PDB file of C-alpha atoms in Angstrom:
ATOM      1  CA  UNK A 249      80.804  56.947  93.456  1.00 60.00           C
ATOM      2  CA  UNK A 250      80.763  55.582  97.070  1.00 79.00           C
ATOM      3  CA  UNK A 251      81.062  52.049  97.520  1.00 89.00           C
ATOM      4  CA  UNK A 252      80.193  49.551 100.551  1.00 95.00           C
ATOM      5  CA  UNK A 253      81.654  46.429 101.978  1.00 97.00           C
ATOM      6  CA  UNK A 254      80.443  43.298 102.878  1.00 97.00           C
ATOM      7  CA  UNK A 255      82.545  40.633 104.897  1.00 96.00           C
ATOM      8  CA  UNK A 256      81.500  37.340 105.744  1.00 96.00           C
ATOM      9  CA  UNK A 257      83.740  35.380 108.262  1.00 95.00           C
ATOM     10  CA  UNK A 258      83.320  31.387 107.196  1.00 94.00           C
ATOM     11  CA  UNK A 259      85.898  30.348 110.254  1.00 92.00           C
ATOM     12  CA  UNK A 260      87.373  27.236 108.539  1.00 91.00           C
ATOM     13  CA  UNK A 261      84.567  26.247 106.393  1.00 92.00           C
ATOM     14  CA  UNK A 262      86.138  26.381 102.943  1.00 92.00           C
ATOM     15  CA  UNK A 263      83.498  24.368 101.426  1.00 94.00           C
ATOM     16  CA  UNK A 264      80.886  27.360 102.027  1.00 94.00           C
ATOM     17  CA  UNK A 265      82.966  30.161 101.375  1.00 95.00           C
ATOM     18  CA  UNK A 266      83.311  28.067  97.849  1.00 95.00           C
ATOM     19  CA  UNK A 267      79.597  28.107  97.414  1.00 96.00           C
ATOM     20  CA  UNK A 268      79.705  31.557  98.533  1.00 96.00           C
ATOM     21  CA  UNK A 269      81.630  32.824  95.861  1.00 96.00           C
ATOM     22  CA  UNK A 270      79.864  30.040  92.841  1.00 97.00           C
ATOM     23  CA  UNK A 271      76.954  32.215  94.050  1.00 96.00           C
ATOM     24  CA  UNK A 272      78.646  35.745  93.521  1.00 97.00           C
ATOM     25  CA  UNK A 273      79.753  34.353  90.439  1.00 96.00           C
ATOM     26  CA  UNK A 274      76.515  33.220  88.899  1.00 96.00           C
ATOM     27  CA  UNK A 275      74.915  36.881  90.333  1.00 96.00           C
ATOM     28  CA  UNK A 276      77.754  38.619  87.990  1.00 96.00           C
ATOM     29  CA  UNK A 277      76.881  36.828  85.248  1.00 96.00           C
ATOM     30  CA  UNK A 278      72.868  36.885  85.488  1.00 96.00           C
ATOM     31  CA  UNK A 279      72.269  40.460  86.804  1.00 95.00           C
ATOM     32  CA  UNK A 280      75.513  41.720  84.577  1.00 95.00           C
ATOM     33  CA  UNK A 281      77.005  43.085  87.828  1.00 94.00           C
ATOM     34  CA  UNK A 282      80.702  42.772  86.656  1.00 92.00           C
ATOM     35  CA  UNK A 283      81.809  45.891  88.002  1.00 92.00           C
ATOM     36  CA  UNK A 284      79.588  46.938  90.593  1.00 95.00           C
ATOM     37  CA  UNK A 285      80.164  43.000  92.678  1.00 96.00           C
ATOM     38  CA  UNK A 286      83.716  42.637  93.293  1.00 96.00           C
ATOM     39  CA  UNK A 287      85.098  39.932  95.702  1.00 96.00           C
ATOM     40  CA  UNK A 288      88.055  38.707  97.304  1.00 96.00           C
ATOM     41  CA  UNK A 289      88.429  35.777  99.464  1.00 94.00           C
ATOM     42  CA  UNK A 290      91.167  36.255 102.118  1.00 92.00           C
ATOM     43  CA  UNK A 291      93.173  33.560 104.365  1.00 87.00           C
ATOM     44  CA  UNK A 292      95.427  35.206 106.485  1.00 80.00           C
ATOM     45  CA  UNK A 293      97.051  31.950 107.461  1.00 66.00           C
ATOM     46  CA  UNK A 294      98.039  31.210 103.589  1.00 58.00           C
ATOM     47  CA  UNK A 295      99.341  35.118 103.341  1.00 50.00           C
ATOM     48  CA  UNK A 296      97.829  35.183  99.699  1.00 47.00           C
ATOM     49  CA  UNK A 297      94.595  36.165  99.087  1.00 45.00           C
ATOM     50  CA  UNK A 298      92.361  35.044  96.076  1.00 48.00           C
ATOM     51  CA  UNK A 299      91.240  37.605  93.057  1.00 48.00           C
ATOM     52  CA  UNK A 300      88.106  36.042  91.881  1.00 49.00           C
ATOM     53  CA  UNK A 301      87.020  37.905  88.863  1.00 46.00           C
ATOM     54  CA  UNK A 302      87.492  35.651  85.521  1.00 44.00           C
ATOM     55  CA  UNK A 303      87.365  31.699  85.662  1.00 43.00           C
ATOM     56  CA  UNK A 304      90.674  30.170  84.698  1.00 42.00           C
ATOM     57  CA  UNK A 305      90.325  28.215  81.309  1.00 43.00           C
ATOM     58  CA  UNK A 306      90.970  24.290  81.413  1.00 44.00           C
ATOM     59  CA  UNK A 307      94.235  22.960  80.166  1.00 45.00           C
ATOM     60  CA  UNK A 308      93.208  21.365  76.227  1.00 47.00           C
ATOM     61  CA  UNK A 309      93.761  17.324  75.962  1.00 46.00           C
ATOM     62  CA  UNK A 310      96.599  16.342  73.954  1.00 47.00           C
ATOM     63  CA  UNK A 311      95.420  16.074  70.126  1.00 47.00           C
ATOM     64  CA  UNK A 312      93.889  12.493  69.696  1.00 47.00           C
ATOM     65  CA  UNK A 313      95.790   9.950  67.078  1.00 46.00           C
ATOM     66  CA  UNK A 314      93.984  10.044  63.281  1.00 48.00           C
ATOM     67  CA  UNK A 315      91.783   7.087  62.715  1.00 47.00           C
ATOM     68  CA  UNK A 316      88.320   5.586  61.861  1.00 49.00           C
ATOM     69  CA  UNK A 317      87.122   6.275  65.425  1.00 51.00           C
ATOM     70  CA  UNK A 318      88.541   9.757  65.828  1.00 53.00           C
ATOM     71  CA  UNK A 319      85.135  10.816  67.363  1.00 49.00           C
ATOM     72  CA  UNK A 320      84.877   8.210  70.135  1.00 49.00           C
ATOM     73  CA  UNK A 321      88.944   8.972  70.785  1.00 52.00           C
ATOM     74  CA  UNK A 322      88.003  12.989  71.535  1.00 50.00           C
ATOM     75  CA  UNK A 323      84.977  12.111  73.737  1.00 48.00           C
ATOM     76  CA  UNK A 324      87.671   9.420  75.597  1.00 50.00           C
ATOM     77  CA  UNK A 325      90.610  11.821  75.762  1.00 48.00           C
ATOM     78  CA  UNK A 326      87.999  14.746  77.258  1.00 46.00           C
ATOM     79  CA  UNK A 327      86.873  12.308  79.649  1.00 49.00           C
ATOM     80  CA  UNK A 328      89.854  11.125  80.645  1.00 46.00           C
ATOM     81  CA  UNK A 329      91.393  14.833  81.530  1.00 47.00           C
ATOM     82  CA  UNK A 330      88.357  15.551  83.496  1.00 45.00           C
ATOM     83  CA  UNK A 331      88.728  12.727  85.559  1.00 46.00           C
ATOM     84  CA  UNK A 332      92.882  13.277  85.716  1.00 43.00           C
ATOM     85  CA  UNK A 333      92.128  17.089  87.125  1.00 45.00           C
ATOM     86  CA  UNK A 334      91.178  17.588  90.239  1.00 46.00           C
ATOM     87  CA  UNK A 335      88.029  20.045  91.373  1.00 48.00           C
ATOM     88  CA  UNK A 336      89.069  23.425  91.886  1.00 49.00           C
ATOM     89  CA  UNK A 337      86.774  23.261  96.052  1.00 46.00           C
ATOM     90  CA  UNK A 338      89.310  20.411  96.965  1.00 46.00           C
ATOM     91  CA  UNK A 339      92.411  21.858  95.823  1.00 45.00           C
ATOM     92  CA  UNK A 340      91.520  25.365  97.579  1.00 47.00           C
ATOM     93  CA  UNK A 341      90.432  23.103 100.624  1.00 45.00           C
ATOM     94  CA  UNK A 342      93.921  21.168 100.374  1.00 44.00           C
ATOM     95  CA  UNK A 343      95.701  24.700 100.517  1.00 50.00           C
ATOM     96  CA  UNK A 344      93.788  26.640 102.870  1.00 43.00           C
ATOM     97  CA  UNK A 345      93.430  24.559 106.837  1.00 60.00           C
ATOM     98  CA  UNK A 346      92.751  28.569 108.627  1.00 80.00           C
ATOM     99  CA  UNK A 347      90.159  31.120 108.742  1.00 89.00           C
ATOM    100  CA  UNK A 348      89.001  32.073 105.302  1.00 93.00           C
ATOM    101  CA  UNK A 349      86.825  35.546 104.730  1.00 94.00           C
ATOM    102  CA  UNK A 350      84.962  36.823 102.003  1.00 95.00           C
ATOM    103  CA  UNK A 351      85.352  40.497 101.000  1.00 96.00           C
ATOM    104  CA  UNK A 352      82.740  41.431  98.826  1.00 97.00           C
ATOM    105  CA  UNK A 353      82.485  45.658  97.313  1.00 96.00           C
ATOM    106  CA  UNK A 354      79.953  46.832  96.193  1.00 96.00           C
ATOM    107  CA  UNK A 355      79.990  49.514  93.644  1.00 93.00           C
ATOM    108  CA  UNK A 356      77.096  51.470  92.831  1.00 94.00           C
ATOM    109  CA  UNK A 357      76.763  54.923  91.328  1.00 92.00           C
ATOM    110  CA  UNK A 358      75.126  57.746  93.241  1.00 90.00           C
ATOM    111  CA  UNK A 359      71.774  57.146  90.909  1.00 93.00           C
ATOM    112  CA  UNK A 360      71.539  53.841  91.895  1.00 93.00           C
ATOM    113  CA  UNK A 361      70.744  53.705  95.434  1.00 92.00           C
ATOM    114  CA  UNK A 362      68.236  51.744  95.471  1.00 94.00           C
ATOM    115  CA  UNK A 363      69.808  48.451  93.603  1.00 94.00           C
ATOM    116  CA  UNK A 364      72.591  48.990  95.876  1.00 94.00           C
ATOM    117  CA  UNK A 365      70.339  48.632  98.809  1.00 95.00           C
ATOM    118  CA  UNK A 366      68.425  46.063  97.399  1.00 96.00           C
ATOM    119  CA  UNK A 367      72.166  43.596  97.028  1.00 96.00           C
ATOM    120  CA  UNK A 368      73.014  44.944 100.737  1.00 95.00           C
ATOM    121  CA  UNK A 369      69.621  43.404 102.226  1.00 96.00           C
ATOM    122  CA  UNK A 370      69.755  40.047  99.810  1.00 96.00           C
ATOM    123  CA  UNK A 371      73.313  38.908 100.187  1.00 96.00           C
ATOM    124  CA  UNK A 372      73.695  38.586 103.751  1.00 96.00           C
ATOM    125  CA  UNK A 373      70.127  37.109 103.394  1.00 95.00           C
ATOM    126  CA  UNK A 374      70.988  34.274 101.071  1.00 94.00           C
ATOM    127  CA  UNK A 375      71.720  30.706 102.634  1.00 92.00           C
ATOM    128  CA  UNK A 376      75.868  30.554 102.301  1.00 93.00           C
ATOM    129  CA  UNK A 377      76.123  34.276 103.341  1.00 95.00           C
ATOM    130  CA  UNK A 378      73.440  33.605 106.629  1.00 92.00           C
ATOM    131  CA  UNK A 379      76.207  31.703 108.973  1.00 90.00           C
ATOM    132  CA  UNK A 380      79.315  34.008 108.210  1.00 93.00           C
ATOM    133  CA  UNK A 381      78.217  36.505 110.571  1.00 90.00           C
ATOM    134  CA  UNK A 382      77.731  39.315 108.191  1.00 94.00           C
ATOM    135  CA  UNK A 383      78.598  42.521 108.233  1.00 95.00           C
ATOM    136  CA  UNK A 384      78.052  46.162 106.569  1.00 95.00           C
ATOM    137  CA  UNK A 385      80.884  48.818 106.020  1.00 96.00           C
ATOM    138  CA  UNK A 386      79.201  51.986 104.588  1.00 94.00           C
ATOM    139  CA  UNK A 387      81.562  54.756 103.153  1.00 90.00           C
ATOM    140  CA  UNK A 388      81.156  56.708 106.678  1.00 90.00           C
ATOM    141  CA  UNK A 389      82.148  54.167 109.138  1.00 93.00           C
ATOM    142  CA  UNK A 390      85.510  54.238 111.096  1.00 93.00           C
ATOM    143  CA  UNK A 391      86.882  50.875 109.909  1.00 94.00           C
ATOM    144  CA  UNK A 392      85.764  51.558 106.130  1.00 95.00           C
ATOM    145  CA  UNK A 393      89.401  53.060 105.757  1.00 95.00           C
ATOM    146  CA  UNK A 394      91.274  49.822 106.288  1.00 95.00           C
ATOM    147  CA  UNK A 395      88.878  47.441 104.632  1.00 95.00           C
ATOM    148  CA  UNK A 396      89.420  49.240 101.543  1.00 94.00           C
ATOM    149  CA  UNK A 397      93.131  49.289 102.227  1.00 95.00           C
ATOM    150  CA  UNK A 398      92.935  45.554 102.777  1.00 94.00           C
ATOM    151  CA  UNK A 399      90.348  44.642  99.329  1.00 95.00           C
ATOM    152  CA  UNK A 400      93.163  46.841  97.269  1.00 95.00           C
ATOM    153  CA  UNK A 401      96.666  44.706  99.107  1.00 95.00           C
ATOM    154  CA  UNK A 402      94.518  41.511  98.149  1.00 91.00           C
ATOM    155  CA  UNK A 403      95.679  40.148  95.316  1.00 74.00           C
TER     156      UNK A 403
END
């Protein structure tokens, strides 16, 4: 199975490469492309790249005290460590100041062609991908050997 590339440069602009990747996310889960869409989002600066394929699960509130209102004391405790966590966009803003990329593989068989050349035309398309000067690595192309060296290194 052959496989293309897609990288979108977003410069310092963590705040679109974040809706960038929300939006890979919710394709994976709608279209069921879990391993056909693969992405990575690299920041040279940082020297650690970040794997983006399952959603981290929420630390649990600490168990509520027994009484008459144990109801209203959940809803207050949940609230409470929502507010007490910060969102995930400002803490990778907070740790990323460089250039941030998005390395994005897709991973088609040979029998789908044409799904894999319909997600080559609409991602780029689509409105976070438009200003990250997109750009195409087939299997053939010259620089198709070191992207793939670079998606695998990523971690």
């Amino acid at each position: 199975m052959a496989h293309s590339y897609l990288r979108f440069d977003f410069g310092a602009d963590e705040e679109k490469a974040q809706q960038a990747r929300h939006k890979l996310d919710g394709w994976r889960q709608a279209f069921r492309l879990d391993k056909k869409l693969q992405y990575k989002v690299d920041r040279p600066d940082s020297g650690a790249g970040e794997t983006v394929s399952k959603p981290e699960p929420a630390p649990k509130a600490a168990p509520a005290e027994k009484s008459k209102g144990q109801a209203a004391d959940k809803t207050k405790s949940k609230e409470a460590a929502t507010k007490s966590r910060p969102p995930a966009a400002e803490k990778a803003a907070a740790a990323a100041n460089g250039k941030v990329s998005l390395l994005v593989r897709l991973y088609f068989s040979s029998h789908e062609k044409l799904s894999e050349q319909r997600w080559l035309d609409r991602i780029p398309s689509e409105e976070p991908f438009k200003s990250a000067s997109p750009r195409v690595i087939h299997h053939g192309d010259t620089e198709f050997e070191t992207t793939d060296k670079q998606f695998e290194t990523l971690a």
